mmCIF file of C-alpha atoms and ligand atoms in Angstrom:
data_model
loop_
_atom_site.group_PDB
_atom_site.id
_atom_site.type_symbol
_atom_site.label_atom_id
_atom_site.label_comp_id
_atom_site.label_asym_id
_atom_site.label_seq_id
_atom_site.Cartn_x
_atom_site.Cartn_y
_atom_site.Cartn_z
ATOM 1 C CA MET O 1 97.425 83.661 81.051
ATOM 2 C CA VAL O 2 95.131 87.082 81.066
ATOM 3 C CA ASN O 3 95.103 89.970 79.116
ATOM 4 C CA LEU O 4 95.429 93.219 81.097
ATOM 5 C CA GLY O 5 94.897 96.845 79.825
ATOM 6 C CA VAL O 6 95.729 99.180 82.688
ATOM 7 C CA LEU O 7 94.566 102.755 83.540
ATOM 8 C CA VAL O 8 96.643 105.277 84.654
ATOM 9 C CA SER O 9 96.637 109.112 85.636
ATOM 10 C CA GLY O 10 99.431 109.471 88.475
ATOM 11 C CA SER O 11 102.083 107.770 90.292
ATOM 12 C CA GLY O 12 101.419 104.088 89.034
ATOM 13 C CA SER O 13 102.547 102.533 92.118
ATOM 14 C CA ASN O 14 99.855 99.966 91.623
ATOM 15 C CA LEU O 15 100.837 99.410 88.207
ATOM 16 C CA GLN O 16 104.364 98.870 89.210
ATOM 17 C CA ALA O 17 103.735 96.369 91.788
ATOM 18 C CA ILE O 18 101.494 94.524 89.216
ATOM 19 C CA ILE O 19 104.528 94.284 86.371
ATOM 20 C CA ASP O 20 106.876 93.493 89.474
ATOM 21 C CA ASN O 21 104.357 90.242 90.280
ATOM 22 C CA ILE O 22 104.417 89.475 86.627
ATOM 23 C CA GLU O 23 108.096 89.802 86.024
ATOM 24 C CA ALA O 24 108.526 87.603 89.109
ATOM 25 C CA GLY O 25 106.023 85.096 87.851
ATOM 26 C CA ARG O 26 103.575 85.846 90.810
ATOM 27 C CA VAL O 27 101.106 86.625 88.705
ATOM 28 C CA ASP O 28 99.764 84.786 85.067
ATOM 29 C CA ALA O 29 99.290 88.257 83.013
ATOM 30 C CA ARG O 30 100.349 90.191 80.410
ATOM 31 C CA ILE O 31 100.176 93.926 80.359
ATOM 32 C CA LYS O 32 99.239 94.373 76.672
ATOM 33 C CA ILE O 33 98.461 98.042 76.668
ATOM 34 C CA ILE O 34 98.731 101.079 79.428
ATOM 35 C CA ILE O 35 96.477 104.381 78.764
ATOM 36 C CA SER O 36 97.045 107.165 80.410
ATOM 37 C CA ASN O 37 94.239 110.430 80.538
ATOM 38 C CA LEU O 38 97.219 112.367 81.498
ATOM 39 C CA ALA O 39 100.584 112.945 79.546
ATOM 40 C CA ASP O 40 103.341 113.646 81.855
ATOM 41 C CA VAL O 41 102.580 111.332 84.889
ATOM 42 C CA TYR O 42 105.193 108.885 86.538
ATOM 43 C CA ALA O 43 103.227 105.893 85.392
ATOM 44 C CA LEU O 44 104.342 106.232 81.584
ATOM 45 C CA GLU O 45 107.944 106.252 82.753
ATOM 46 C CA ARG O 46 107.517 103.354 84.603
ATOM 47 C CA ALA O 47 105.931 101.749 81.411
ATOM 48 C CA LYS O 48 108.750 102.891 79.443
ATOM 49 C CA LYS O 49 111.411 101.699 81.972
ATOM 50 C CA HIS O 50 109.738 97.775 81.202
ATOM 51 C CA GLY O 51 109.522 98.122 77.546
ATOM 52 C CA LEU O 52 105.609 98.261 77.689
ATOM 53 C CA PRO O 53 103.474 99.591 75.272
ATOM 54 C CA PHE O 54 101.314 102.884 76.204
ATOM 55 C CA MET O 55 98.511 105.477 75.176
ATOM 56 C CA VAL O 56 97.938 108.869 76.201
ATOM 57 C CA VAL O 57 93.979 109.258 75.968
ATOM 58 C CA ARG O 58 93.278 112.935 77.148
ATOM 59 C CA HIS O 59 90.007 112.888 78.195
ATOM 60 C CA LYS O 60 90.098 116.780 77.870
ATOM 61 C CA GLU O 61 89.441 116.036 74.177
ATOM 62 C CA TYR O 62 86.158 114.481 74.078
ATOM 63 C CA LYS O 63 83.161 116.089 74.146
ATOM 64 C CA THR O 64 81.586 113.893 76.495
ATOM 65 C CA ARG O 65 82.825 110.849 79.074
ATOM 66 C CA GLU O 66 81.416 108.490 77.093
ATOM 67 C CA ASP O 67 83.061 109.340 73.947
ATOM 68 C CA PHE O 68 85.982 109.202 76.018
ATOM 69 C CA ASP O 69 85.377 105.573 77.008
ATOM 70 C CA GLN O 70 83.977 104.459 73.337
ATOM 71 C CA LYS O 71 87.969 105.683 72.894
ATOM 72 C CA LEU O 72 89.227 103.533 75.605
ATOM 73 C CA VAL O 73 86.826 100.686 74.422
ATOM 74 C CA GLU O 74 88.401 100.597 70.950
ATOM 75 C CA ILE O 75 91.944 100.785 72.230
ATOM 76 C CA LEU O 76 91.352 97.636 74.654
ATOM 77 C CA LYS O 77 89.945 95.693 72.451
ATOM 78 C CA ALA O 78 92.371 96.252 69.359
ATOM 79 C CA HIS O 79 94.835 94.957 72.449
ATOM 80 C CA GLU O 80 93.060 92.164 73.060
ATOM 81 C CA VAL O 81 92.532 92.691 76.708
ATOM 82 C CA GLU O 82 90.790 90.763 78.719
ATOM 83 C CA LEU O 83 90.159 92.451 82.479
ATOM 84 C CA VAL O 84 90.685 96.025 82.970
ATOM 85 C CA ILE O 85 92.751 97.159 85.507
ATOM 86 C CA LEU O 86 91.899 100.936 87.128
ATOM 87 C CA ALA O 87 95.558 101.767 88.643
ATOM 88 C CA GLY O 88 95.314 105.300 90.160
ATOM 89 C CA PHE O 89 93.043 105.897 87.218
ATOM 90 C CA MET O 90 91.076 109.274 88.461
ATOM 91 C CA ARG O 91 87.962 109.472 86.120
ATOM 92 C CA ILE O 92 84.783 107.628 86.385
ATOM 93 C CA VAL O 93 84.058 105.004 83.826
ATOM 94 C CA THR O 94 80.577 104.830 82.327
ATOM 95 C CA PRO O 95 78.357 102.143 81.051
ATOM 96 C CA VAL O 96 79.795 102.543 77.465
ATOM 97 C CA LEU O 97 82.873 100.817 79.413
ATOM 98 C CA LEU O 98 81.050 98.340 81.518
ATOM 99 C CA ARG O 99 79.407 97.323 78.875
ATOM 100 C CA ALA O 100 82.377 96.311 76.659
ATOM 101 C CA PHE O 101 83.840 94.269 79.835
ATOM 102 C CA PRO O 102 80.888 93.263 82.153
ATOM 103 C CA MET O 103 82.044 92.409 85.168
ATOM 104 C CA ARG O 104 85.871 92.598 83.905
ATOM 105 C CA VAL O 105 86.945 96.086 85.078
ATOM 106 C CA MET O 106 88.501 95.946 88.627
ATOM 107 C CA ASN O 107 89.811 98.731 90.824
ATOM 108 C CA ILE O 108 91.469 99.616 93.686
ATOM 109 C CA HIS O 109 89.854 101.777 96.687
ATOM 110 C CA PRO O 110 92.389 102.963 99.598
ATOM 111 C CA ALA O 111 89.525 102.121 101.922
ATOM 112 C CA LEU O 112 87.420 99.393 103.221
ATOM 113 C CA LEU O 113 84.321 99.868 100.904
ATOM 114 C CA PRO O 114 81.987 100.849 101.599
ATOM 115 C CA ALA O 115 83.210 102.768 104.067
ATOM 116 C CA PHE O 116 84.600 106.146 102.801
ATOM 117 C CA PRO O 117 84.002 106.017 99.243
ATOM 118 C CA GLY O 118 85.326 109.109 96.514
ATOM 119 C CA THR O 119 88.371 110.730 97.357
ATOM 120 C CA HIS O 120 90.368 111.826 99.970
ATOM 121 C CA VAL O 121 89.645 109.050 102.323
ATOM 122 C CA TRP O 122 92.932 108.845 103.956
ATOM 123 C CA GLN O 123 92.142 112.794 105.637
ATOM 124 C CA ALA O 124 88.930 111.573 106.495
ATOM 125 C CA GLU O 125 89.864 108.718 107.751
ATOM 126 C CA VAL O 126 91.952 109.997 110.247
ATOM 127 C CA ASP O 127 89.614 112.511 110.822
ATOM 128 C CA TYR O 128 86.964 110.338 111.950
ATOM 129 C CA GLY O 129 89.288 108.817 114.239
ATOM 130 C CA VAL O 130 88.756 104.726 113.123
ATOM 131 C CA LYS O 131 91.098 102.447 114.386
ATOM 132 C CA PHE O 132 91.385 100.349 111.536
ATOM 133 C CA ALA O 133 91.462 101.061 108.047
ATOM 134 C CA GLY O 134 92.637 99.516 104.823
ATOM 135 C CA CYS O 135 91.792 98.415 100.932
ATOM 136 C CA THR O 136 89.937 96.931 98.335
ATOM 137 C CA VAL O 137 89.900 95.480 95.181
ATOM 138 C CA HIS O 138 86.705 95.228 93.556
ATOM 139 C CA PHE O 139 84.450 94.880 90.339
ATOM 140 C CA VAL O 140 83.291 98.052 89.209
ATOM 141 C CA ASP O 141 79.987 98.423 88.359
ATOM 142 C CA GLU O 142 77.919 101.826 87.475
ATOM 143 C CA GLY O 143 78.022 103.420 90.528
ATOM 144 C CA THR O 144 81.285 105.064 92.721
ATOM 145 C CA ASP O 145 83.135 102.562 94.472
ATOM 146 C CA THR O 146 79.913 99.991 94.958
ATOM 147 C CA GLY O 147 80.637 97.185 93.023
ATOM 148 C CA PRO O 148 81.272 93.528 94.115
ATOM 149 C CA ILE O 149 84.174 93.305 96.480
ATOM 150 C CA ILE O 150 87.032 91.042 95.831
ATOM 151 C CA ILE O 151 89.796 91.211 98.736
ATOM 152 C CA GLN O 152 90.435 93.550 101.476
ATOM 153 C CA ALA O 153 93.338 94.090 103.844
ATOM 154 C CA VAL O 154 93.200 95.613 106.905
ATOM 155 C CA VAL O 155 95.727 98.175 108.770
ATOM 156 C CA PRO O 156 95.964 99.666 112.016
ATOM 157 C CA VAL O 157 95.756 103.709 112.635
ATOM 158 C CA TYR O 158 97.561 105.037 114.928
ATOM 159 C CA ASP O 159 96.694 108.248 117.388
ATOM 160 C CA ASP O 160 99.511 110.203 115.421
ATOM 161 C CA ASP O 161 98.907 109.124 112.287
ATOM 162 C CA THR O 162 98.477 111.510 109.180
ATOM 163 C CA ALA O 163 96.942 111.044 105.827
ATOM 164 C CA GLU O 164 100.365 110.810 104.543
ATOM 165 C CA ALA O 165 101.391 108.168 106.831
ATOM 166 C CA LEU O 166 98.152 106.321 106.673
ATOM 167 C CA SER O 167 98.188 106.445 102.931
ATOM 168 C CA ALA O 168 101.799 104.737 102.666
ATOM 169 C CA ARG O 169 100.728 102.224 105.378
ATOM 170 C CA ILE O 170 97.258 101.570 102.986
ATOM 171 C CA LEU O 171 99.403 101.467 99.894
ATOM 172 C CA ARG O 172 102.135 98.861 100.885
ATOM 173 C CA GLN O 173 99.213 96.755 101.443
ATOM 174 C CA GLU O 174 97.239 97.885 98.185
ATOM 175 C CA HIS O 175 100.374 96.798 96.111
ATOM 176 C CA LYS O 176 99.998 93.153 97.216
ATOM 177 C CA VAL O 177 95.986 92.805 97.072
ATOM 178 C CA TYR O 178 95.776 93.986 93.739
ATOM 179 C CA SER O 179 97.679 91.316 92.267
ATOM 180 C CA GLN O 180 96.631 88.659 94.600
ATOM 181 C CA ALA O 181 93.248 89.509 93.014
ATOM 182 C CA ILE O 182 94.256 89.486 89.392
ATOM 183 C CA GLN O 183 96.111 86.392 90.094
ATOM 184 C CA LEU O 184 92.336 85.027 91.548
ATOM 185 C CA TYR O 185 90.782 85.896 88.321
ATOM 186 C CA ALA O 186 93.850 84.626 85.980
ATOM 187 C CA GLU O 187 93.114 81.009 87.985
ATOM 188 C CA GLY O 188 89.473 81.095 87.134
ATOM 189 C CA ARG O 189 88.702 81.424 91.210
ATOM 190 C CA LEU O 190 86.464 84.426 90.864
ATOM 191 C CA GLU O 191 82.675 83.793 91.020
ATOM 192 C CA VAL O 192 80.163 86.807 91.424
ATOM 193 C CA GLN O 193 77.035 85.973 93.177
ATOM 194 C CA GLY O 194 74.912 88.836 93.190
ATOM 195 C CA ARG O 195 77.177 91.415 95.524
ATOM 196 C CA ARG O 196 79.520 89.171 96.720
ATOM 197 C CA VAL O 197 82.351 87.484 94.949
ATOM 198 C CA LEU O 198 83.756 84.087 96.004
ATOM 199 C CA ALA O 199 87.260 82.758 95.922
ATOM 200 C CA LYS O 200 86.672 79.155 94.881
ATOM 201 C CA GLY O 201 89.428 76.976 96.228
ATOM 202 C CA ILE O 202 90.850 79.563 98.525
ATOM 203 C CA PRO O 203 90.730 78.873 102.173
ATOM 204 C CA MET O 204 88.924 81.875 104.134
ATOM 205 C CA PHE O 205 91.491 84.236 106.628
ATOM 206 C CA PRO O 206 91.154 82.032 109.607
ATOM 207 C CA ASP O 207 88.799 82.955 112.461
ATOM 208 C CA SER O 208 90.721 85.485 114.689
ATOM 209 C CA PHE O 209 90.401 89.318 115.744
ATOM 210 C CA MET O 210 92.381 92.404 116.165
ATOM 211 C CA ILE O 211 92.085 95.304 118.611
ATOM 212 C CA ASN O 212 93.560 98.528 118.448
ATOM 213 C CA PRO O 213 94.193 99.938 120.712
ATOM 214 C CA PRO O 214 95.820 96.255 121.880
ATOM 215 C CA ALA O 215 93.342 94.650 124.898
ATOM 216 C CA GLY O 216 96.385 95.171 127.523
ATOM 217 C CA ILE O 217 93.960 94.480 130.391
ATOM 218 C CA PHE O 218 93.440 90.690 129.110
ATOM 219 C CA GLU O 219 97.029 90.253 129.137
ATOM 220 C CA ARG O 220 98.320 92.208 133.101
HETATM 221 C C1 LIG N 1 96.220 104.769 95.259
HETATM 222 O O1 LIG N 1 95.436 105.175 96.444
HETATM 223 C C2 LIG N 1 94.684 103.921 94.786
HETATM 224 O O2 LIG N 1 94.243 103.369 95.923
HETATM 225 C C3 LIG N 1 94.222 105.132 94.311
HETATM 226 O O3 LIG N 1 95.057 105.718 93.788
HETATM 227 C C4 LIG N 1 96.114 105.982 94.432
HETATM 228 C C5 LIG N 1 97.459 106.125 93.463
HETATM 229 O O4 LIG N 1 97.847 104.754 93.085
HETATM 230 N N1 LIG N 1 93.230 104.470 93.410
HETATM 231 P P1 LIG N 1 98.862 104.699 92.251
HETATM 232 O O5 LIG N 1 100.337 105.081 92.918
HETATM 233 O O6 LIG N 1 98.798 105.958 90.550
HETATM 234 O O7 LIG N 1 98.430 103.343 91.558
#
C-alpha cells in the first residue's frame, strides 16, 4: 500500500481515474491528500464526491516558487505521503519538492516524450503531421518533461484529427497508464537505472509493429 499525495490544477480526470482504480482494488494505494493551486477547479469536486481530504494552496500567495513548494512539502510530509502524483498540475516543481521526494514524484505528459514537451502538445502533434502520438508517465527531475520514463501508451493520429479529438484519444490511455505506473511502484517493481526505469518481473510488449496509414499493399 503506498500513500499518495495528488497535485492538481484543473479538471482532475487523471485524479478520477486513480480514485476509480483504487476503489476497484486495482491499485494498492490510498490518497492521503489532494492539493490544488487553484480554488474552483473540478478536481476538488471529485475529491469531495469521494470524501477525500483536499486543500487549496494558492501559488500566488507565495513570493517564490521555492516558498510555494516548501509549503507543499510541509503538507505532504504531514500527511505521510510517500509518492507525489502530478495530475494535470500546471506548476513547474522546483528542487525544493524534488529534494524532499527524490524519484518519488510522477507526472503524466500527453505526448511520447522526448517528443513534444511543454504545453499545447495536441495542436503541435496535429500540425507536425505525426502518425502516432500517445502519453508518458515519468519520474520528475529538474528539467521540464525530462525525467526517467516509466510507461508510455501509443495511439494513431488520423488525417482529420483536431487537437480536441486527439487529446480525448490520448486521455483515455492516460487514465490507464497512470494507475499502472502507480501499481508498479506499489509492488516495488520500478528500478531506476540512470535514465532508464526497469519494470522488474513484467514481460515487455511482444515484438510487433504498427503502421499508420495501414500497409494495405501487403495485404492486397
Ligand atoms: C492531461 O492531458 C494531462 O496529460 C496533463 O494535464 C491534462 C489534464 O489532466 N498533465 P486532468 O484531466 O486535469 O487530469
